[in-house]
PDB file of C-alpha atoms in Angstrom:
ATOM      1  CA  MET A   1     171.951  46.610 145.671  1.00 37.00           C
ATOM      2  CA  ALA A   2     170.078  49.865 146.290  1.00 42.00           C
ATOM      3  CA  CYS A   3     171.989  52.689 147.870  1.00 41.00           C
ATOM      4  CA  MET A   4     170.748  54.501 150.984  1.00 43.00           C
ATOM      5  CA  GLU A   5     167.644  56.687 151.061  1.00 50.00           C
ATOM      6  CA  THR A   6     167.277  59.892 152.996  1.00 52.00           C
ATOM      7  CA  ASN A   7     165.383  62.707 151.343  1.00 53.00           C
ATOM      8  CA  LYS A   8     163.248  65.634 152.125  1.00 53.00           C
ATOM      9  CA  ALA A   9     165.094  67.458 149.328  1.00 51.00           C
ATOM     10  CA  GLY A  10     167.801  65.448 150.649  1.00 52.00           C
ATOM     11  CA  THR A  11     171.230  64.309 150.336  1.00 49.00           C
ATOM     12  CA  ASN A  12     171.445  60.616 149.597  1.00 56.00           C
ATOM     13  CA  THR A  13     168.814  59.334 147.190  1.00 81.00           C
ATOM     14  CA  LEU A  14     168.226  56.043 145.467  1.00 91.00           C
ATOM     15  CA  SER A  15     168.938  55.519 141.798  1.00 93.00           C
ATOM     16  CA  TYR A  16     165.817  55.100 139.651  1.00 93.00           C
ATOM     17  CA  GLU A  17     166.236  51.313 139.665  1.00 93.00           C
ATOM     18  CA  GLY A  18     166.698  51.246 143.428  1.00 94.00           C
ATOM     19  CA  PHE A  19     163.703  53.523 143.957  1.00 95.00           C
ATOM     20  CA  ARG A  20     161.518  51.404 141.674  1.00 93.00           C
ATOM     21  CA  ASN A  21     162.406  48.185 143.493  1.00 94.00           C
ATOM     22  CA  VAL A  22     161.942  49.630 146.984  1.00 95.00           C
ATOM     23  CA  LEU A  23     158.677  51.387 146.101  1.00 94.00           C
ATOM     24  CA  PHE A  24     157.301  48.274 144.426  1.00 93.00           C
ATOM     25  CA  SER A  25     158.037  45.956 147.356  1.00 94.00           C
ATOM     26  CA  GLN A  26     156.740  48.404 149.973  1.00 94.00           C
ATOM     27  CA  THR A  27     153.608  49.218 147.951  1.00 93.00           C
ATOM     28  CA  LYS A  28     152.831  45.493 147.656  1.00 92.00           C
ATOM     29  CA  ARG A  29     153.175  45.104 151.430  1.00 94.00           C
ATOM     30  CA  VAL A  30     151.040  48.175 152.252  1.00 93.00           C
ATOM     31  CA  PHE A  31     148.274  47.333 149.766  1.00 91.00           C
ATOM     32  CA  SER A  32     148.183  43.728 150.945  1.00 91.00           C
ATOM     33  CA  GLU A  33     147.817  44.790 154.580  1.00 92.00           C
ATOM     34  CA  GLU A  34     145.398  47.694 154.097  1.00 91.00           C
ATOM     35  CA  PHE A  35     143.327  46.743 151.031  1.00 87.00           C
ATOM     36  CA  GLY A  36     143.844  42.993 150.690  1.00 88.00           C
ATOM     37  CA  ILE A  37     145.243  43.556 147.204  1.00 87.00           C
ATOM     38  CA  GLU A  38     148.019  41.218 146.123  1.00 86.00           C
ATOM     39  CA  ASP A  39     148.051  41.806 142.354  1.00 88.00           C
ATOM     40  CA  ILE A  40     150.472  44.726 141.889  1.00 90.00           C
ATOM     41  CA  THR A  41     153.040  44.767 139.101  1.00 90.00           C
ATOM     42  CA  VAL A  42     155.512  47.048 137.376  1.00 92.00           C
ATOM     43  CA  GLU A  43     154.940  46.879 133.630  1.00 90.00           C
ATOM     44  CA  LYS A  44     156.381  48.524 130.533  1.00 89.00           C
ATOM     45  CA  THR A  45     154.054  50.342 128.162  1.00 84.00           C
ATOM     46  CA  ILE A  46     154.380  52.411 124.989  1.00 82.00           C
ATOM     47  CA  ARG A  47     153.196  55.986 125.332  1.00 82.00           C
ATOM     48  CA  ASN A  48     152.884  58.841 122.880  1.00 87.00           C
ATOM     49  CA  ASN A  49     155.945  59.378 120.639  1.00 89.00           C
ATOM     50  CA  ASP A  50     156.747  55.676 121.018  1.00 86.00           C
ATOM     51  CA  THR A  51     158.123  56.465 124.471  1.00 85.00           C
ATOM     52  CA  GLN A  52     158.552  53.359 126.619  1.00 85.00           C
ATOM     53  CA  ILE A  53     157.848  53.905 130.299  1.00 88.00           C
ATOM     54  CA  GLU A  54     157.296  51.796 133.401  1.00 92.00           C
ATOM     55  CA  VAL A  55     154.011  51.952 135.272  1.00 90.00           C
ATOM     56  CA  LEU A  56     152.962  50.738 138.685  1.00 90.00           C
ATOM     57  CA  CYS A  57     149.845  48.713 137.922  1.00 88.00           C
ATOM     58  CA  ILE A  58     147.329  48.072 140.699  1.00 86.00           C
ATOM     59  CA  LYS A  59     144.655  45.473 139.907  1.00 78.00           C
ATOM     60  CA  HIS A  60     141.166  46.676 140.741  1.00 66.00           C
ATOM     61  CA  GLY A  61     138.470  43.990 140.782  1.00 62.00           C
ATOM     62  CA  SER A  62     137.631  42.569 137.365  1.00 56.00           C
ATOM     63  CA  THR A  63     138.371  45.745 135.416  1.00 55.00           C
ATOM     64  CA  GLY A  64     142.102  45.252 134.951  1.00 56.00           C
ATOM     65  CA  CYS A  65     144.809  47.583 136.166  1.00 54.00           C
ATOM     66  CA  MET A  66     143.829  50.924 137.597  1.00 62.00           C
ATOM     67  CA  PRO A  67     145.344  53.244 138.229  1.00 67.00           C
ATOM     68  CA  ASN A  68     148.445  52.950 136.055  1.00 77.00           C
ATOM     69  CA  ILE A  69     150.929  55.247 137.779  1.00 87.00           C
ATOM     70  CA  HIS A  70     154.012  56.405 135.920  1.00 88.00           C
ATOM     71  CA  MET A  71     157.118  55.390 137.817  1.00 92.00           C
ATOM     72  CA  ASP A  72     159.163  58.243 136.338  1.00 90.00           C
ATOM     73  CA  ASP A  73     156.643  60.748 137.730  1.00 89.00           C
ATOM     74  CA  LEU A  74     156.925  59.180 141.170  1.00 92.00           C
ATOM     75  CA  TYR A  75     160.718  59.235 140.939  1.00 93.00           C
ATOM     76  CA  GLU A  76     160.623  62.928 140.052  1.00 90.00           C
ATOM     77  CA  VAL A  77     158.549  63.582 143.174  1.00 92.00           C
ATOM     78  CA  TYR A  78     161.106  61.579 145.152  1.00 94.00           C
ATOM     79  CA  GLU A  79     164.017  63.568 143.718  1.00 91.00           C
ATOM     80  CA  ASN A  80     162.212  66.766 144.692  1.00 90.00           C
ATOM     81  CA  GLY A  81     162.213  65.799 148.337  1.00 92.00           C
ATOM     82  CA  GLU A  82     159.357  63.430 149.197  1.00 92.00           C
ATOM     83  CA  ASN A  83     160.326  60.201 150.948  1.00 93.00           C
ATOM     84  CA  ILE A  84     159.021  56.791 149.945  1.00 94.00           C
ATOM     85  CA  ASP A  85     156.453  56.575 152.761  1.00 94.00           C
ATOM     86  CA  GLU A  86     154.936  59.884 151.643  1.00 95.00           C
ATOM     87  CA  ILE A  87     154.852  58.711 148.033  1.00 95.00           C
ATOM     88  CA  ILE A  88     153.079  55.471 149.021  1.00 94.00           C
ATOM     89  CA  ASP A  89     150.493  57.562 150.906  1.00 94.00           C
ATOM     90  CA  ALA A  90     149.953  59.540 147.695  1.00 92.00           C
ATOM     91  CA  VAL A  91     149.588  56.303 145.714  1.00 91.00           C
ATOM     92  CA  LYS A  92     146.968  55.121 148.226  1.00 90.00           C
ATOM     93  CA  GLU A  93     145.026  58.370 147.848  1.00 89.00           C
ATOM     94  CA  MET A  94     145.197  58.053 144.065  1.00 84.00           C
ATOM     95  CA  TYR A  95     143.949  54.480 144.236  1.00 85.00           C
ATOM     96  CA  ILE A  96     141.008  55.451 146.454  1.00 82.00           C
ATOM     97  CA  ARG A  97     140.094  58.323 144.113  1.00 78.00           C
ATOM     98  CA  CYS A  98     140.351  56.169 140.999  1.00 74.00           C
ATOM     99  CA  SER A  99     138.264  53.428 142.601  1.00 73.00           C
ATOM    100  CA  LYS A 100     135.290  55.798 142.440  1.00 70.00           C
ATOM    101  CA  PHE A 101     135.613  55.811 138.657  1.00 64.00           C
ATOM    102  CA  ALA A 102     135.827  52.096 138.075  1.00 59.00           C
ATOM    103  CA  LEU A 103     135.886  50.873 134.498  1.00 59.00           C
ATOM    104  CA  PRO A 104     133.141  48.474 133.431  1.00 58.00           C
ATOM    105  CA  ASP A 105     134.235  44.873 133.783  1.00 65.00           C
ATOM    106  CA  LEU A 106     136.006  43.344 130.824  1.00 68.00           C
ATOM    107  CA  GLU A 107     132.932  41.581 129.414  1.00 74.00           C
ATOM    108  CA  LYS A 108     130.820  44.758 129.523  1.00 75.00           C
ATOM    109  CA  MET A 109     133.661  46.732 127.986  1.00 75.00           C
ATOM    110  CA  ARG A 110     134.050  44.194 125.188  1.00 80.00           C
ATOM    111  CA  ALA A 111     130.315  44.345 124.460  1.00 82.00           C
ATOM    112  CA  PHE A 112     130.455  48.169 124.427  1.00 82.00           C
ATOM    113  CA  VAL A 113     133.395  48.255 122.013  1.00 86.00           C
ATOM    114  CA  GLU A 114     131.750  45.775 119.664  1.00 86.00           C
ATOM    115  CA  ASN A 115     128.479  47.745 119.450  1.00 89.00           C
ATOM    116  CA  ILE A 116     128.980  50.725 117.133  1.00 91.00           C
ATOM    117  CA  ASP A 117     125.601  52.211 118.101  1.00 92.00           C
ATOM    118  CA  GLU A 118     126.868  52.556 121.670  1.00 90.00           C
ATOM    119  CA  ALA A 119     130.488  53.307 120.856  1.00 92.00           C
ATOM    120  CA  LYS A 120     130.038  55.931 118.123  1.00 94.00           C
ATOM    121  CA  GLY A 121     129.240  58.714 120.592  1.00 94.00           C
ATOM    122  CA  GLN A 122     132.603  58.217 122.323  1.00 94.00           C
ATOM    123  CA  ILE A 123     134.937  58.379 119.292  1.00 96.00           C
ATOM    124  CA  GLU A 124     137.463  61.234 119.209  1.00 96.00           C
ATOM    125  CA  PHE A 125     140.889  61.952 117.746  1.00 97.00           C
ATOM    126  CA  ARG A 126     144.058  63.611 118.972  1.00 96.00           C
ATOM    127  CA  LEU A 127     146.881  65.398 117.175  1.00 97.00           C
ATOM    128  CA  ILE A 128     150.285  63.700 117.373  1.00 97.00           C
ATOM    129  CA  ASN A 129     153.560  63.685 115.466  1.00 97.00           C
ATOM    130  CA  ALA A 130     153.334  60.981 112.784  1.00 96.00           C
ATOM    131  CA  ASP A 131     157.036  60.095 112.555  1.00 96.00           C
ATOM    132  CA  THR A 132     157.681  59.788 116.293  1.00 96.00           C
ATOM    133  CA  ASN A 133     154.538  57.653 116.679  1.00 96.00           C
ATOM    134  CA  ALA A 134     155.162  55.290 113.761  1.00 94.00           C
ATOM    135  CA  LYS A 135     155.239  52.210 115.982  1.00 91.00           C
ATOM    136  CA  ARG A 136     152.148  53.217 117.947  1.00 91.00           C
ATOM    137  CA  LEU A 137     150.192  53.873 114.749  1.00 95.00           C
ATOM    138  CA  GLU A 138     150.810  50.402 113.325  1.00 93.00           C
ATOM    139  CA  ASP A 139     147.511  48.614 112.625  1.00 94.00           C
ATOM    140  CA  LYS A 140     145.528  51.735 113.560  1.00 96.00           C
ATOM    141  CA  PRO A 141     143.545  54.163 111.411  1.00 97.00           C
ATOM    142  CA  PHE A 142     144.844  57.725 111.125  1.00 97.00           C
ATOM    143  CA  LYS A 143     144.692  60.742 108.861  1.00 97.00           C
ATOM    144  CA  ARG A 144     147.765  62.764 107.942  1.00 96.00           C
ATOM    145  CA  PHE A 145     147.864  66.515 108.543  1.00 95.00           C
ATOM    146  CA  GLY A 146     151.294  67.487 107.264  1.00 94.00           C
ATOM    147  CA  GLU A 147     153.888  66.046 109.632  1.00 96.00           C
ATOM    148  CA  PHE A 148     151.115  65.246 112.073  1.00 97.00           C
ATOM    149  CA  ALA A 149     148.632  62.392 112.390  1.00 97.00           C
ATOM    150  CA  LEU A 150     145.073  62.394 113.683  1.00 98.00           C
ATOM    151  CA  SER A 151     144.954  59.324 115.916  1.00 97.00           C
ATOM    152  CA  TYR A 152     141.491  57.961 116.762  1.00 97.00           C
ATOM    153  CA  GLN A 153     140.491  56.760 120.202  1.00 96.00           C
ATOM    154  CA  LEU A 154     137.432  55.540 122.071  1.00 94.00           C
ATOM    155  CA  LYS A 155     136.440  56.780 125.531  1.00 89.00           C
ATOM    156  CA  VAL A 156     135.506  53.748 127.615  1.00 81.00           C
ATOM    157  CA  GLY A 157     134.882  55.215 131.054  1.00 71.00           C
ATOM    158  CA  ALA A 158     135.187  58.237 133.325  1.00 65.00           C
ATOM    159  CA  ALA A 159     138.466  58.762 135.183  1.00 64.00           C
ATOM    160  CA  ASP A 160     139.603  61.046 137.991  1.00 60.00           C
ATOM    161  CA  ASN A 161     140.834  63.791 135.662  1.00 61.00           C
ATOM    162  CA  GLY A 162     139.261  62.864 132.348  1.00 64.00           C
ATOM    163  CA  PHE A 163     138.468  59.557 130.650  1.00 70.00           C
ATOM    164  CA  TYR A 164     139.917  56.115 130.141  1.00 76.00           C
ATOM    165  CA  VAL A 165     140.518  55.632 126.429  1.00 84.00           C
ATOM    166  CA  THR A 166     141.595  52.858 124.106  1.00 88.00           C
ATOM    167  CA  LEU A 167     143.153  53.411 120.687  1.00 93.00           C
ATOM    168  CA  ILE A 168     140.917  52.400 117.802  1.00 95.00           C
ATOM    169  CA  THR A 169     142.444  49.667 115.659  1.00 95.00           C
ATOM    170  CA  ASN A 170     141.903  48.724 112.031  1.00 96.00           C
ATOM    171  CA  ASP A 171     140.145  45.566 113.250  1.00 95.00           C
ATOM    172  CA  MET A 172     137.694  47.634 115.309  1.00 94.00           C
ATOM    173  CA  MET A 173     136.955  49.914 112.359  1.00 94.00           C
ATOM    174  CA  GLU A 174     136.368  46.888 110.127  1.00 94.00           C
ATOM    175  CA  GLN A 175     134.093  45.337 112.743  1.00 93.00           C
ATOM    176  CA  TRP A 176     132.072  48.562 112.834  1.00 95.00           C
ATOM    177  CA  ASN A 177     131.937  48.587 109.019  1.00 95.00           C
ATOM    178  CA  LEU A 178     133.292  52.158 108.914  1.00 95.00           C
ATOM    179  CA  ASN A 179     135.832  53.755 106.592  1.00 96.00           C
ATOM    180  CA  ILE A 180     138.291  56.410 107.734  1.00 97.00           C
ATOM    181  CA  ASP A 181     136.137  59.323 106.537  1.00 97.00           C
ATOM    182  CA  GLU A 182     133.095  58.035 108.429  1.00 97.00           C
ATOM    183  CA  LEU A 183     135.210  57.530 111.538  1.00 97.00           C
ATOM    184  CA  HIS A 184     136.549  61.082 111.223  1.00 97.00           C
ATOM    185  CA  ARG A 185     133.054  62.551 110.817  1.00 96.00           C
ATOM    186  CA  LEU A 186     131.858  60.845 114.013  1.00 96.00           C
ATOM    187  CA  ALA A 187     134.900  62.136 115.901  1.00 97.00           C
ATOM    188  CA  VAL A 188     134.356  65.728 114.767  1.00 96.00           C
ATOM    189  CA  GLU A 189     130.682  65.600 115.787  1.00 95.00           C
ATOM    190  CA  ASN A 190     131.617  64.335 119.249  1.00 96.00           C
ATOM    191  CA  MET A 191     134.425  66.859 119.805  1.00 95.00           C
ATOM    192  CA  ASP A 192     132.270  69.939 119.021  1.00 94.00           C
ATOM    193  CA  PRO A 193     135.424  72.085 118.575  1.00 95.00           C
ATOM    194  CA  ILE A 194     133.847  75.535 118.300  1.00 95.00           C
ATOM    195  CA  ASN A 195     132.260  75.099 121.742  1.00 95.00           C
ATOM    196  CA  ASN A 196     135.209  73.260 123.293  1.00 95.00           C
ATOM    197  CA  PHE A 197     138.261  75.376 122.485  1.00 97.00           C
ATOM    198  CA  VAL A 198     139.880  77.754 124.999  1.00 97.00           C
ATOM    199  CA  LEU A 199     142.162  80.665 124.096  1.00 97.00           C
ATOM    200  CA  GLN A 200     143.969  82.157 127.072  1.00 95.00           C
ATOM    201  CA  ASN A 201     146.423  85.049 127.332  1.00 93.00           C
ATOM    202  CA  LEU A 202     149.747  83.451 128.283  1.00 89.00           C
ATOM    203  CA  SER A 203     150.687  86.299 130.628  1.00 85.00           C
ATOM    204  CA  GLN A 204     147.466  85.841 132.596  1.00 83.00           C
ATOM    205  CA  ALA A 205     147.762  82.050 132.586  1.00 79.00           C
ATOM    206  CA  PHE A 206     151.223  82.148 134.184  1.00 80.00           C
ATOM    207  CA  ASN A 207     150.952  85.437 136.107  1.00 80.00           C
ATOM    208  CA  LEU A 208     153.723  87.049 134.088  1.00 79.00           C
ATOM    209  CA  PRO A 209     154.614  90.656 134.997  1.00 77.00           C
ATOM    210  CA  LYS A 210     154.011  91.953 131.458  1.00 78.00           C
ATOM    211  CA  ASP A 211     152.070  90.982 128.353  1.00 81.00           C
ATOM    212  CA  VAL A 212     154.274  88.807 126.125  1.00 82.00           C
ATOM    213  CA  GLY A 213     151.810  88.943 123.233  1.00 87.00           C
ATOM    214  CA  MET A 214     151.193  85.188 123.198  1.00 93.00           C
ATOM    215  CA  PHE A 215     148.099  83.083 123.709  1.00 96.00           C
ATOM    216  CA  MET A 216     147.580  79.441 124.643  1.00 96.00           C
ATOM    217  CA  LEU A 217     145.094  77.440 122.563  1.00 97.00           C
ATOM    218  CA  SER A 218     143.763  74.219 124.094  1.00 97.00           C
ATOM    219  CA  ASN A 219     140.465  72.547 124.945  1.00 96.00           C
ATOM    220  CA  LYS A 220     138.392  72.907 128.093  1.00 93.00           C
ATOM    221  CA  GLN A 221     139.930  69.734 129.526  1.00 90.00           C
ATOM    222  CA  LYS A 222     143.515  70.974 128.870  1.00 91.00           C
ATOM    223  CA  LEU A 223     144.204  67.442 127.660  1.00 91.00           C
ATOM    224  CA  ASN A 224     145.306  66.727 124.082  1.00 94.00           C
ATOM    225  CA  GLY A 225     144.199  70.287 123.389  1.00 96.00           C
ATOM    226  CA  ALA A 226     146.605  70.883 120.481  1.00 97.00           C
ATOM    227  CA  THR A 227     143.965  69.068 118.436  1.00 97.00           C
ATOM    228  CA  MET A 228     141.925  72.293 118.355  1.00 98.00           C
ATOM    229  CA  ILE A 229     144.262  73.782 115.722  1.00 97.00           C
ATOM    230  CA  VAL A 230     143.070  71.159 113.208  1.00 97.00           C
ATOM    231  CA  PHE A 231     139.630  72.790 112.885  1.00 97.00           C
ATOM    232  CA  ASP A 232     139.406  75.748 110.516  1.00 96.00           C
ATOM    233  CA  GLU A 233     136.405  77.257 112.298  1.00 97.00           C
ATOM    234  CA  VAL A 234     138.573  77.405 115.440  1.00 98.00           C
ATOM    235  CA  ARG A 235     141.526  78.858 113.501  1.00 98.00           C
ATOM    236  CA  GLN A 236     139.277  81.599 112.079  1.00 98.00           C
ATOM    237  CA  LYS A 237     137.825  82.400 115.512  1.00 98.00           C
ATOM    238  CA  VAL A 238     141.332  82.604 116.972  1.00 98.00           C
ATOM    239  CA  GLY A 239     142.385  84.995 114.201  1.00 97.00           C
ATOM    240  CA  ARG A 240     139.447  87.274 114.911  1.00 97.00           C
ATOM    241  CA  LEU A 241     140.239  87.235 118.626  1.00 96.00           C
ATOM    242  CA  VAL A 242     143.964  88.025 118.227  1.00 95.00           C
ATOM    243  CA  GLY A 243     143.525  90.480 115.386  1.00 94.00           C
ATOM    244  CA  GLY A 244     144.723  88.801 112.212  1.00 96.00           C
ATOM    245  CA  ASP A 245     147.318  86.354 110.901  1.00 96.00           C
ATOM    246  CA  TYR A 246     149.362  84.481 113.475  1.00 97.00           C
ATOM    247  CA  PHE A 247     152.199  82.061 114.120  1.00 97.00           C
ATOM    248  CA  ILE A 248     151.512  78.641 115.641  1.00 97.00           C
ATOM    249  CA  LEU A 249     154.126  77.260 118.060  1.00 97.00           C
ATOM    250  CA  PRO A 250     153.381  73.536 118.644  1.00 97.00           C
ATOM    251  CA  SER A 251     154.388  73.541 122.310  1.00 95.00           C
ATOM    252  CA  SER A 252     153.003  70.089 123.190  1.00 96.00           C
ATOM    253  CA  VAL A 253     150.186  67.648 122.429  1.00 97.00           C
ATOM    254  CA  HIS A 254     148.124  69.466 125.052  1.00 96.00           C
ATOM    255  CA  GLU A 255     148.259  72.991 123.643  1.00 96.00           C
ATOM    256  CA  VAL A 256     149.747  75.250 120.971  1.00 97.00           C
ATOM    257  CA  ILE A 257     151.000  78.792 121.466  1.00 97.00           C
ATOM    258  CA  ILE A 258     149.511  81.520 119.271  1.00 97.00           C
ATOM    259  CA  MET A 259     151.663  84.553 118.423  1.00 95.00           C
ATOM    260  CA  PRO A 260     150.008  87.344 116.384  1.00 95.00           C
ATOM    261  CA  LYS A 261     152.358  88.225 113.510  1.00 93.00           C
ATOM    262  CA  ARG A 262     152.250  91.911 114.410  1.00 88.00           C
ATOM    263  CA  TYR A 263     154.118  91.127 117.661  1.00 85.00           C
ATOM    264  CA  ASP A 264     157.047  89.177 116.229  1.00 77.00           C
ATOM    265  CA  SER A 265     158.048  88.162 112.706  1.00 80.00           C
ATOM    266  CA  ASP A 266     161.436  86.651 113.513  1.00 88.00           C
ATOM    267  CA  VAL A 267     160.934  83.076 112.266  1.00 93.00           C
ATOM    268  CA  ARG A 268     164.382  81.906 113.373  1.00 93.00           C
ATOM    269  CA  HIS A 269     163.890  83.250 116.904  1.00 93.00           C
ATOM    270  CA  LEU A 270     160.475  81.617 117.293  1.00 94.00           C
ATOM    271  CA  THR A 271     161.719  78.316 115.844  1.00 95.00           C
ATOM    272  CA  ASN A 272     164.620  78.313 118.301  1.00 95.00           C
ATOM    273  CA  MET A 273     162.133  78.895 121.147  1.00 94.00           C
ATOM    274  CA  ILE A 274     160.198  75.771 120.132  1.00 96.00           C
ATOM    275  CA  ARG A 275     163.283  73.594 119.792  1.00 96.00           C
ATOM    276  CA  SER A 276     164.852  74.818 123.017  1.00 96.00           C
ATOM    277  CA  ALA A 277     161.673  74.001 124.967  1.00 95.00           C
ATOM    278  CA  ASN A 278     161.403  70.562 123.355  1.00 96.00           C
ATOM    279  CA  ARG A 279     164.897  69.655 124.527  1.00 95.00           C
ATOM    280  CA  ASP A 280     164.226  70.565 128.153  1.00 94.00           C
ATOM    281  CA  GLU A 281     162.229  67.779 129.823  1.00 88.00           C
ATOM    282  CA  ARG A 282     161.270  70.199 132.616  1.00 87.00           C
ATOM    283  CA  ILE A 283     159.226  72.072 129.998  1.00 92.00           C
ATOM    284  CA  VAL A 284     158.120  69.378 127.526  1.00 94.00           C
ATOM    285  CA  LYS A 285     158.106  65.723 128.526  1.00 90.00           C
ATOM    286  CA  PRO A 286     159.239  63.315 125.789  1.00 91.00           C
ATOM    287  CA  ASP A 287     155.763  61.806 125.405  1.00 91.00           C
ATOM    288  CA  ASP A 288     154.221  65.312 125.081  1.00 95.00           C
ATOM    289  CA  PHE A 289     156.429  66.351 122.126  1.00 96.00           C
ATOM    290  CA  LEU A 290     154.490  67.551 119.078  1.00 97.00           C
ATOM    291  CA  SER A 291     156.829  69.301 116.619  1.00 97.00           C
ATOM    292  CA  ASP A 292     160.052  71.265 116.203  1.00 97.00           C
ATOM    293  CA  ASN A 293     158.579  73.407 113.437  1.00 97.00           C
ATOM    294  CA  LEU A 294     156.969  76.837 113.393  1.00 97.00           C
ATOM    295  CA  TYR A 295     153.702  77.255 111.479  1.00 97.00           C
ATOM    296  CA  GLU A 296     151.590  80.231 110.487  1.00 96.00           C
ATOM    297  CA  TYR A 297     147.946  80.800 109.615  1.00 97.00           C
ATOM    298  CA  ASN A 298     146.681  83.178 106.944  1.00 96.00           C
ATOM    299  CA  MET A 299     143.171  84.460 107.601  1.00 96.00           C
ATOM    300  CA  ASP A 300     142.450  85.249 103.935  1.00 96.00           C
ATOM    301  CA  THR A 301     143.635  81.986 102.376  1.00 95.00           C
ATOM    302  CA  ARG A 302     142.567  79.965 105.470  1.00 96.00           C
ATOM    303  CA  LYS A 303     145.760  77.915 105.143  1.00 95.00           C
ATOM    304  CA  VAL A 304     148.275  76.607 107.690  1.00 96.00           C
ATOM    305  CA  SER A 305     151.820  76.525 106.306  1.00 95.00           C
ATOM    306  CA  LEU A 306     155.382  75.997 107.471  1.00 94.00           C
ATOM    307  CA  SER A 307     156.923  79.375 108.256  1.00 93.00           C
ATOM    308  CA  VAL A 308     160.221  78.414 106.600  1.00 89.00           C
ATOM    309  CA  ASP A 309     158.372  77.266 103.463  1.00 85.00           C
ATOM    310  CA  PRO A 310     154.990  78.951 102.879  1.00 76.00           C
ATOM    311  CA  GLU A 311     154.381  76.607  99.949  1.00 76.00           C
ATOM    312  CA  ALA A 312     154.301  73.647 102.385  1.00 71.00           C
ATOM    313  CA  VAL A 313     150.614  73.832 103.286  1.00 78.00           C
ATOM    314  CA  LEU A 314     149.049  71.385 105.735  1.00 81.00           C
ATOM    315  CA  HIS A 315     146.123  69.355 104.404  1.00 70.00           C
TER     316      HIS A 315
END
């Protein structure tokens, strides 16, 4: 039985299970009354780093579930003071926004995926940790980059803050009659890294009172932006902008932190910074984790290596 609910940064709050059950039942009632939608479910899904989460899935026409709203994100909002009625209002707003970016119906989507001439312009990859994504990478093409994997995906439609994507499988690649190198070449062409990377002074990005000598490298979308560090033309441009060799702190799948070596050469200190952040879910969510290791880039050799073992070069 769920315990009592109060909130507005309140006193008595529901457990996660109680919150999930109450939110689910009230959302079903509200969406039935206001939108005539009956097909709402709570489902489990595997996210990045093989993280299993629950999502509130709202069926939209013939396109399947959209949006998929993370229950843990909603519970965090609840713990921070919003009550359930306010959260349902936010879910309604999200649904209305997402409805403007409806996916093609399932038959059209299937036809799109099967046609390589249409699909090839929407192929990309993202940088993830290979070991923590072992389950998610099963039956899917990927390239290794040291401890990392380049995971390939297909954009299938515009979304509110980006795109809907589906992971490319070995079966899809076989159907397209592509090998991994051809798939990779298409992805690189589509991603246009030299025109899509963003390097921002960390102090300016977070309005810090003084310059901490760090920079944030991501893409223009600020989504899966750590991928930019894979491209050597981007690494060289970053080195020219920051003035030479630099450390790479893999802060999350969405960005990496760049620290020019002239500012700090304490490998242990920087490694501890990475690991401390990764263990604080307020800073790095479990499904955003990228690595616990510090890397460095040498402008002359054009190589990325582990700071604790310069002989361990990423390929």
